Short mmCIF file of C-alpha atoms in Angstrom, two decimals:
data_model
loop_
_atom_site.label_atom_id
_atom_site.label_comp_id
_atom_site.label_asym_id
_atom_site.label_seq_id
_atom_site.Cartn_x
_atom_site.Cartn_y
_atom_site.Cartn_z
CA UNK A 1 27.22 1.49 9.56
CA UNK A 2 24.90 2.85 12.20
CA UNK A 3 26.63 1.30 15.03
CA UNK A 4 29.82 3.42 13.47
CA UNK A 5 28.69 6.36 13.49
CA UNK A 6 27.67 5.59 17.25
CA UNK A 7 30.72 4.20 18.08
CA UNK A 8 33.51 6.98 16.75
CA UNK A 9 30.68 9.18 18.53
CA UNK A 10 30.29 8.03 21.27
CA UNK A 11 26.19 8.40 21.48
CA UNK A 12 23.61 5.45 21.03
CA UNK A 13 23.26 3.35 18.45
CA UNK A 14 19.67 3.49 18.18
CA UNK A 15 19.80 7.69 18.93
CA UNK A 16 21.79 7.22 15.92
CA UNK A 17 19.39 5.22 14.11
CA UNK A 18 16.54 7.39 14.66
CA UNK A 19 18.43 10.33 13.21
CA UNK A 20 20.05 9.02 10.89
CA UNK A 21 16.24 7.86 9.20
CA UNK A 22 14.36 10.94 9.92
CA UNK A 23 17.25 12.52 7.80
CA UNK A 24 17.06 9.22 5.05
CA UNK A 25 13.26 10.11 5.16
CA UNK A 26 13.78 13.75 4.72
CA UNK A 27 15.85 13.01 2.08
CA UNK A 28 13.66 11.75 -0.10
CA UNK A 29 10.79 14.28 -0.14
CA UNK A 30 13.38 16.79 -2.17
CA UNK A 31 16.44 16.81 -4.77
CA UNK A 32 19.66 16.70 -2.12
CA UNK A 33 23.10 16.92 -2.17
CA UNK A 34 25.39 15.00 -0.58
CA UNK A 35 27.19 18.30 1.55
CA UNK A 36 22.34 18.67 2.69
CA UNK A 37 22.78 15.47 4.84
CA UNK A 38 26.86 13.86 4.15
CA UNK A 39 25.02 10.96 7.13
CA UNK A 40 22.64 9.75 4.34
CA UNK A 41 24.64 10.07 1.07
CA UNK A 42 27.21 7.22 2.89
CA UNK A 43 24.81 5.47 4.50
CA UNK A 44 23.53 5.13 0.50
CA UNK A 45 27.21 5.27 -0.57
CA UNK A 46 27.50 1.14 1.13
CA UNK A 47 24.65 0.73 0.18
CA UNK A 48 25.38 0.75 -3.24
CA UNK A 49 25.44 -2.38 -4.87
CA UNK A 50 22.06 -4.24 -2.61
CA UNK A 51 20.65 -1.63 -3.85
CA UNK A 52 21.81 -2.18 -7.32
CA UNK A 53 20.92 -5.47 -7.17
CA UNK A 54 17.66 -4.68 -6.02
CA UNK A 55 17.51 -2.65 -9.20
CA UNK A 56 17.51 -5.05 -11.68
CA UNK A 57 15.76 -7.29 -9.69
CA UNK A 58 12.80 -5.51 -10.58
CA UNK A 59 13.09 -6.20 -13.06
CA UNK A 60 12.50 -9.45 -13.53
CA UNK A 61 9.06 -10.51 -15.14
CA UNK A 62 7.96 -12.65 -11.26
CA UNK A 63 8.93 -12.63 -7.94
CA UNK A 64 9.02 -15.38 -5.05
CA UNK A 65 9.10 -15.12 -1.82
CA UNK A 66 9.17 -18.66 0.24
CA UNK A 67 6.68 -19.05 3.25
CA UNK A 68 9.10 -19.64 6.26
CA UNK A 69 6.82 -20.56 9.22
CA UNK A 70 7.25 -19.44 12.68
CA UNK A 71 9.00 -22.01 14.92
CA UNK A 72 6.19 -24.49 16.42
CA UNK A 73 3.12 -22.73 14.30
CA UNK A 74 2.72 -24.02 11.19
CA UNK A 75 -0.13 -21.65 10.89
CA UNK A 76 -0.16 -20.16 7.89
CA UNK A 77 -2.14 -17.23 8.51
CA UNK A 78 1.47 -16.71 11.07
CA UNK A 79 4.27 -17.46 8.09
CA UNK A 80 7.25 -14.58 8.25
CA UNK A 81 7.16 -12.61 5.13
CA UNK A 82 11.16 -11.37 6.21
CA UNK A 83 11.72 -10.40 1.94
CA UNK A 84 8.62 -8.41 2.16
CA UNK A 85 9.77 -6.50 5.46
CA UNK A 86 12.57 -5.95 3.73
CA UNK A 87 11.05 -3.36 0.99
CA UNK A 88 10.19 -0.96 2.86
CA UNK A 89 14.21 -0.50 3.71
CA UNK A 90 14.93 -0.35 0.44
CA UNK A 91 12.21 1.78 -0.91
CA UNK A 92 13.53 4.12 1.72
CA UNK A 93 16.88 3.63 0.45
CA UNK A 94 15.91 4.38 -3.40
CA UNK A 95 13.93 6.62 -2.62
CA UNK A 96 15.67 9.16 -0.86
CA UNK A 97 19.09 8.47 -3.34
CA UNK A 98 16.48 9.62 -6.01
CA UNK A 99 16.66 12.84 -4.58
CA UNK A 100 20.27 12.68 -4.60
CA UNK A 101 20.98 11.88 -8.33
CA UNK A 102 17.94 14.72 -9.08
CA UNK A 103 19.87 16.69 -6.90
CA UNK A 104 22.97 15.67 -8.31
CA UNK A 105 21.91 16.34 -12.03
CA UNK A 106 21.57 12.76 -13.46
CA UNK A 107 17.16 12.62 -13.20
CA UNK A 108 17.38 9.54 -15.49
CA UNK A 109 19.69 7.91 -12.72
CA UNK A 110 17.22 9.36 -10.25
CA UNK A 111 13.92 7.74 -12.35
CA UNK A 112 15.49 4.61 -12.44
CA UNK A 113 14.99 4.15 -8.49
CA UNK A 114 11.38 4.99 -8.20
CA UNK A 115 10.44 3.09 -10.93
CA UNK A 116 12.13 0.44 -8.73
CA UNK A 117 9.18 1.13 -6.42
CA UNK A 118 6.39 1.26 -8.42
CA UNK A 119 7.52 -2.35 -10.22
CA UNK A 120 8.80 -3.78 -6.54
CA UNK A 121 5.48 -2.70 -4.72
CA UNK A 122 3.18 -4.67 -8.55
CA UNK A 123 6.11 -7.74 -8.02
CA UNK A 124 5.72 -8.53 -4.37
CA UNK A 125 1.91 -6.95 -4.19
CA UNK A 126 0.77 -10.13 -5.35
CA UNK A 127 1.35 -11.71 -2.83
CA UNK A 128 -1.08 -14.54 -1.04
CA UNK A 129 -2.33 -12.48 2.22
CA UNK A 130 -3.49 -9.57 3.09
CA UNK A 131 -0.11 -8.38 4.85
CA UNK A 132 2.10 -9.08 2.06
CA UNK A 133 0.35 -6.41 -1.15
CA UNK A 134 0.03 -3.61 2.01
CA UNK A 135 3.85 -3.91 2.06
CA UNK A 136 3.45 -3.70 -1.20
CA UNK A 137 1.30 -0.98 -2.06
CA UNK A 138 3.38 1.34 1.81
CA UNK A 139 6.29 0.82 -0.63
CA UNK A 140 3.61 2.58 -4.04
CA UNK A 141 3.44 5.70 -1.58
CA UNK A 142 6.45 5.74 -0.72
CA UNK A 143 7.90 5.99 -4.51
CA UNK A 144 5.10 8.32 -4.69
CA UNK A 145 5.53 10.62 -2.51
CA UNK A 146 9.28 11.30 -4.47
CA UNK A 147 7.81 10.65 -7.45
CA UNK A 148 5.95 14.43 -7.35
CA UNK A 149 10.13 16.18 -6.20
CA UNK A 150 10.48 14.22 -9.10
CA UNK A 151 7.85 16.20 -12.14
CA UNK A 152 9.16 19.92 -9.99
CA UNK A 153 11.80 19.87 -10.67
CA UNK A 154 12.42 21.54 -14.02
CA UNK A 155 15.68 19.46 -14.51
CA UNK A 156 13.22 17.08 -16.03
CA UNK A 157 12.12 17.78 -19.82
CA UNK A 158 9.48 17.24 -21.50
CA UNK A 159 10.76 14.07 -23.35
CA UNK A 160 11.76 12.03 -19.85
CA UNK A 161 8.76 12.99 -18.00
CA UNK A 162 6.94 11.89 -21.15
CA UNK A 163 9.27 8.56 -20.15
CA UNK A 164 8.20 8.72 -16.99
CA UNK A 165 3.96 8.71 -18.71
CA UNK A 166 5.14 5.53 -20.70
CA UNK A 167 7.08 3.72 -17.84
CA UNK A 168 4.05 4.43 -15.77
CA UNK A 169 1.61 3.36 -17.59
CA UNK A 170 3.72 0.27 -18.80
CA UNK A 171 3.89 -0.99 -15.19
CA UNK A 172 1.79 -4.25 -14.48
CA UNK A 173 -1.52 -4.01 -12.33
CA UNK A 174 -1.30 -3.18 -9.12
CA UNK A 175 -3.05 -6.58 -6.65
CA UNK A 176 -6.85 -6.78 -6.53
CA UNK A 177 -7.02 -7.33 -3.17
CA UNK A 178 -11.00 -9.39 -4.06
CA UNK A 179 -8.73 -12.13 -5.66
CA UNK A 180 -5.72 -12.19 -2.38
CA UNK A 181 -9.00 -12.50 0.01
CA UNK A 182 -10.93 -15.19 -1.57
CA UNK A 183 -6.70 -16.69 -2.90
CA UNK A 184 -4.80 -17.01 0.27
CA UNK A 185 -7.10 -15.48 2.91
CA UNK A 186 -9.38 -17.92 2.94
CA UNK A 187 -7.02 -20.46 2.61
CA UNK A 188 -4.93 -19.03 5.48
CA UNK A 189 -8.97 -19.26 7.86
CA UNK A 190 -9.27 -22.95 6.81
CA UNK A 191 -5.63 -23.31 7.27
CA UNK A 192 -6.19 -22.59 11.17
CA UNK A 193 -9.93 -24.42 11.21
CA UNK A 194 -8.17 -27.09 10.33
CA UNK A 195 -4.85 -27.53 12.98
CA UNK A 196 -7.60 -26.32 16.14
CA UNK A 197 -9.64 -29.13 15.15
CA UNK A 198 -6.56 -31.44 14.43
CA UNK A 199 -5.58 -30.44 17.88
CA UNK A 200 -8.46 -31.09 19.84
CA UNK A 201 -10.30 -33.03 22.27
CA UNK A 202 -12.54 -35.60 21.33
CA UNK A 203 -14.91 -34.33 23.82
CA UNK A 204 -14.22 -30.47 21.88
CA UNK A 205 -14.60 -32.48 18.59
CA UNK A 206 -18.21 -33.81 19.21
CA UNK A 207 -19.19 -30.64 20.25
CA UNK A 208 -18.25 -28.73 17.31
CA UNK A 209 -19.13 -29.49 14.12
CA UNK A 210 -15.84 -28.43 12.13
CA UNK A 211 -18.23 -28.69 8.53
CA UNK A 212 -20.74 -26.59 9.71
CA UNK A 213 -17.16 -24.10 10.36
CA UNK A 214 -16.00 -24.58 7.09
CA UNK A 215 -19.32 -23.89 4.85
CA UNK A 216 -20.12 -20.32 7.26
CA UNK A 217 -16.18 -19.50 6.43
CA UNK A 218 -16.71 -20.00 2.47
CA UNK A 219 -20.22 -18.63 2.30
CA UNK A 220 -18.40 -15.60 3.45
CA UNK A 221 -15.19 -15.51 1.66
CA UNK A 222 -17.48 -16.11 -1.08
CA UNK A 223 -19.18 -13.27 0.20
CA UNK A 224 -16.28 -10.88 0.49
CA UNK A 225 -15.59 -11.84 -2.37
CA UNK A 226 -18.21 -10.03 -4.13
CA UNK A 227 -18.97 -6.75 -1.96
CA UNK A 228 -14.94 -6.18 -2.98
CA UNK A 229 -15.12 -6.04 -6.69
CA UNK A 230 -19.25 -4.51 -6.52
CA UNK A 231 -18.55 -0.93 -9.37
CA UNK A 232 -18.92 1.86 -6.64
CA UNK A 233 -15.77 2.30 -3.17
CA UNK A 234 -19.15 3.62 -1.69
CA UNK A 235 -20.92 0.24 -2.29
CA UNK A 236 -17.91 -2.19 -1.13
CA UNK A 237 -17.10 -0.51 2.07
CA UNK A 238 -21.22 -0.79 2.69
CA UNK A 239 -21.58 -4.58 1.70
CA UNK A 240 -18.54 -5.03 3.31
CA UNK A 241 -19.92 -3.39 6.55
CA UNK A 242 -23.59 -5.43 6.17
CA UNK A 243 -22.19 -8.45 6.31
CA UNK A 244 -19.81 -7.96 9.08
CA UNK A 245 -23.10 -7.18 10.86
CA UNK A 246 -24.53 -9.79 12.51
CA UNK A 247 -20.56 -11.71 13.10
CA UNK A 248 -19.91 -8.22 14.88
CA UNK A 249 -23.14 -9.33 17.63
CA UNK A 250 -21.96 -12.85 18.06
CA UNK A 251 -18.93 -11.14 19.08
CA UNK A 252 -20.20 -8.94 21.58
CA UNK A 253 -22.48 -12.04 23.32
CA UNK A 254 -19.51 -14.31 23.64
CA UNK A 255 -16.69 -11.39 25.35
CA UNK A 256 -19.29 -11.68 28.19
CA UNK A 257 -18.71 -15.26 28.55
CA UNK A 258 -16.88 -18.24 27.82
CA UNK A 259 -17.06 -20.26 24.50
CA UNK A 260 -16.49 -24.00 27.54
CA UNK A 261 -17.05 -27.31 26.51
CA UNK A 262 -20.62 -27.02 28.52
CA UNK A 263 -21.88 -24.14 26.55
CA UNK A 264 -20.84 -26.24 23.68
CA UNK A 265 -22.73 -29.39 24.18
CA UNK A 266 -26.62 -28.09 24.39
CA UNK A 267 -25.94 -26.73 20.20
CA UNK A 268 -23.97 -28.01 17.99
CA UNK A 269 -25.40 -26.56 15.47
CA UNK A 270 -25.90 -22.88 16.42
CA UNK A 271 -21.83 -23.49 19.00
CA UNK A 272 -20.25 -23.75 15.81
CA UNK A 273 -22.21 -21.28 13.99
CA UNK A 274 -20.98 -19.07 16.83
CA UNK A 275 -17.97 -19.94 16.77
CA UNK A 276 -16.96 -19.37 13.56
CA UNK A 277 -19.54 -16.30 13.45
CA UNK A 278 -16.77 -15.27 15.56
CA UNK A 279 -13.67 -16.08 14.32
CA UNK A 280 -15.16 -14.61 11.00
CA UNK A 281 -15.75 -10.66 13.64
CA UNK A 282 -11.63 -11.58 14.12
CA UNK A 283 -11.37 -10.71 10.27
CA UNK A 284 -13.21 -7.98 9.11
CA UNK A 285 -10.84 -5.35 10.89
CA UNK A 286 -8.18 -6.47 8.29
CA UNK A 287 -10.59 -6.98 5.05
CA UNK A 288 -11.99 -3.51 5.58
CA UNK A 289 -8.38 -2.12 6.13
CA UNK A 290 -6.67 -4.08 2.14
CA UNK A 291 -9.83 -2.27 1.03
CA UNK A 292 -9.45 1.13 1.89
CA UNK A 293 -5.65 0.56 1.41
CA UNK A 294 -6.64 -0.85 -2.51
CA UNK A 295 -8.31 2.76 -2.50
CA UNK A 296 -5.13 4.52 -1.64
CA UNK A 297 -2.97 2.93 -4.03
CA UNK A 298 -4.89 2.73 -6.44
CA UNK A 299 -5.57 6.95 -6.03
CA UNK A 300 -1.70 6.86 -6.24
CA UNK A 301 -1.35 5.64 -9.65
CA UNK A 302 -3.94 7.94 -11.15
CA UNK A 303 -2.55 10.76 -9.35
CA UNK A 304 0.60 10.66 -10.60
CA UNK A 305 0.05 9.03 -13.94
CA UNK A 306 -1.78 12.76 -14.12
CA UNK A 307 0.99 14.56 -12.57
CA UNK A 308 3.35 13.90 -15.79
CA UNK A 309 1.24 14.59 -18.35
CA UNK A 310 0.68 18.19 -16.57
CA UNK A 311 4.44 17.41 -16.79
CA UNK A 312 4.93 17.13 -20.43
CA UNK A 313 2.10 20.24 -20.21
CA UNK A 314 4.04 22.34 -18.88
CA UNK A 315 7.30 21.78 -20.54
CA UNK A 316 5.59 21.99 -23.93
CA UNK A 317 3.00 25.46 -23.55
CA UNK A 318 5.42 27.52 -21.37
CA UNK A 319 2.23 26.44 -18.06
CA UNK A 320 -0.46 24.39 -16.76
CA UNK A 321 -3.06 24.03 -18.46
CA UNK A 322 -6.57 25.45 -17.45
CA UNK A 323 -8.03 22.47 -16.86
CA UNK A 324 -7.27 18.16 -17.27
CA UNK A 325 -9.58 17.50 -20.30
CA UNK A 326 -6.13 19.80 -22.03
CA UNK A 327 -4.15 16.49 -21.17
CA UNK A 328 -6.08 14.93 -23.83
CA UNK A 329 -5.83 12.74 -26.70
CA UNK A 330 -2.60 13.82 -25.26
CA UNK A 331 -0.88 12.75 -23.38
CA UNK A 332 -3.27 11.36 -22.21
CA UNK A 333 -5.71 9.12 -23.70
CA UNK A 334 -8.16 9.35 -21.30
CA UNK A 335 -8.86 11.46 -18.26
CA UNK A 336 -8.76 9.28 -14.99
CA UNK A 337 -11.29 9.43 -12.43
CA UNK A 338 -11.19 9.40 -9.13
CA UNK A 339 -11.86 5.70 -8.07
CA UNK A 340 -13.96 7.41 -5.03
CA UNK A 341 -16.31 9.44 -6.63
CA UNK A 342 -15.11 8.41 -10.41
CA UNK A 343 -15.73 11.58 -10.65
CA UNK A 344 -13.08 13.67 -12.42
CA UNK A 345 -9.65 14.88 -9.90
CA UNK A 346 -10.13 18.11 -8.19
CA UNK A 347 -7.10 20.48 -10.29
CA UNK A 348 -6.80 24.10 -8.97
CA UNK A 349 -3.46 26.06 -11.17
CA UNK A 350 -1.19 28.55 -8.40
CA UNK A 351 -1.35 32.19 -8.00
CA UNK A 352 2.78 30.98 -8.38
CA UNK A 353 2.26 29.09 -11.19
CA UNK A 354 2.08 25.68 -9.23
CA UNK A 355 -1.34 23.03 -9.14
CA UNK A 356 -3.02 21.36 -7.10
CA UNK A 357 -4.75 17.26 -7.21
CA UNK A 358 -6.19 16.14 -5.84
CA UNK A 359 -8.86 13.35 -4.86
CA UNK A 360 -11.85 14.12 -2.17
CA UNK A 361 -10.20 11.16 -0.35
CA UNK A 362 -12.72 8.04 1.96
CA UNK A 363 -14.59 10.77 3.53
CA UNK A 364 -16.03 12.56 -0.14
CA UNK A 365 -15.83 15.08 0.56
CA UNK A 366 -13.51 17.59 -0.89
CA UNK A 367 -11.60 19.50 2.04
CA UNK A 368 -10.17 21.24 0.31
CA UNK A 369 -7.22 18.86 -0.79
CA UNK A 370 -5.88 18.96 3.25
CA UNK A 371 -4.50 16.02 4.27
CA UNK A 372 -3.68 13.75 7.55
CA UNK A 373 -0.87 15.76 8.21
CA UNK A 374 -2.27 19.15 7.59
CA UNK A 375 -3.84 21.45 10.06
CA UNK A 376 -7.78 21.08 10.51
CA UNK A 377 -6.97 17.56 8.82
CA UNK A 378 -8.65 16.28 5.74
CA UNK A 379 -8.60 13.06 4.40
CA UNK A 380 -7.65 14.54 1.15
CA UNK A 381 -4.81 12.45 -1.44
CA UNK A 382 -2.73 15.61 -3.63
CA UNK A 383 -0.50 16.29 -5.59
CA UNK A 384 1.47 19.73 -5.44
CA UNK A 385 3.58 21.02 -7.34
CA UNK A 386 5.06 24.04 -6.94
CA UNK A 387 8.49 26.52 -9.25
CA UNK A 388 11.55 25.94 -8.12
#
């Protein structure tokens, strides 16, 4: 479609796609009509059939994505994830179509598209590795932003808002990063070690005790798994960072010298431990990234459920409640807590009869609802609804 637009306007196709992508992103943030953004509307119409297939696929109970190896690279850590990456674009178009449908008065159709994104995230999030799960969390985040615009629309009735909340409650659980690290990431590391061992020379294999490297890896992944299952977010982060201190220290020492055969032959046990620690240190950042992404995903999930509960209360009582306590026991059985602090989320009614609801985020400080996009920036995760 971008190619056709470029040819008809004598413009560069990359420039056309950049403009189209920007317009599509804006379209996902608020209700709109075809007259507001005809190029995005045409794109969505062109892809109506594949998008509807994605909607139907999201209703399946299982998701399967084949593991595709890169040519001449048999490592499990290097496999392609073509389906997962395509889901980003599907989510971008589904959220834009949801806001188009909402702008045209089809609240039920709009929610079907948003719910599709949430379903996709739950299905594909149970990936064997961190990357696949991060893509799923990103898809869920796209839907979260459009969810806020959806629940703010007064075209959404109390009954429809209740159905949305029920649908969210009925979703399968989000990815558990501890399970993914304990399984797929551990397996990828073991696969890397075994592959390197098989490709090493006889002299290199004499210099390294590969069993010792693997034992160290399993000990570290056992510790990662246990750390990621601790009760509080701060304790999980502290534990992961503490686990990396020794590996980071060894990595710093190794940067000043090459791990060559001569240096390794002197002390086989020490060299084996050092080599394993260095490799594990290289994966430390991805473990922390996964932990932080998981927390953000869980936070958004809880926030949007409270958001729909607030929408229900506003439709049924004419205004948003003074306190979140008014949402229990109906429409919420219990009040979800901020995953970062295990305390209630910050809730404020605004002077224009709207509300602000937010988590204090990773820094555990109340930044007044300021997020990364604000100036000055904060790290609060927020839903803000203002009357139309």
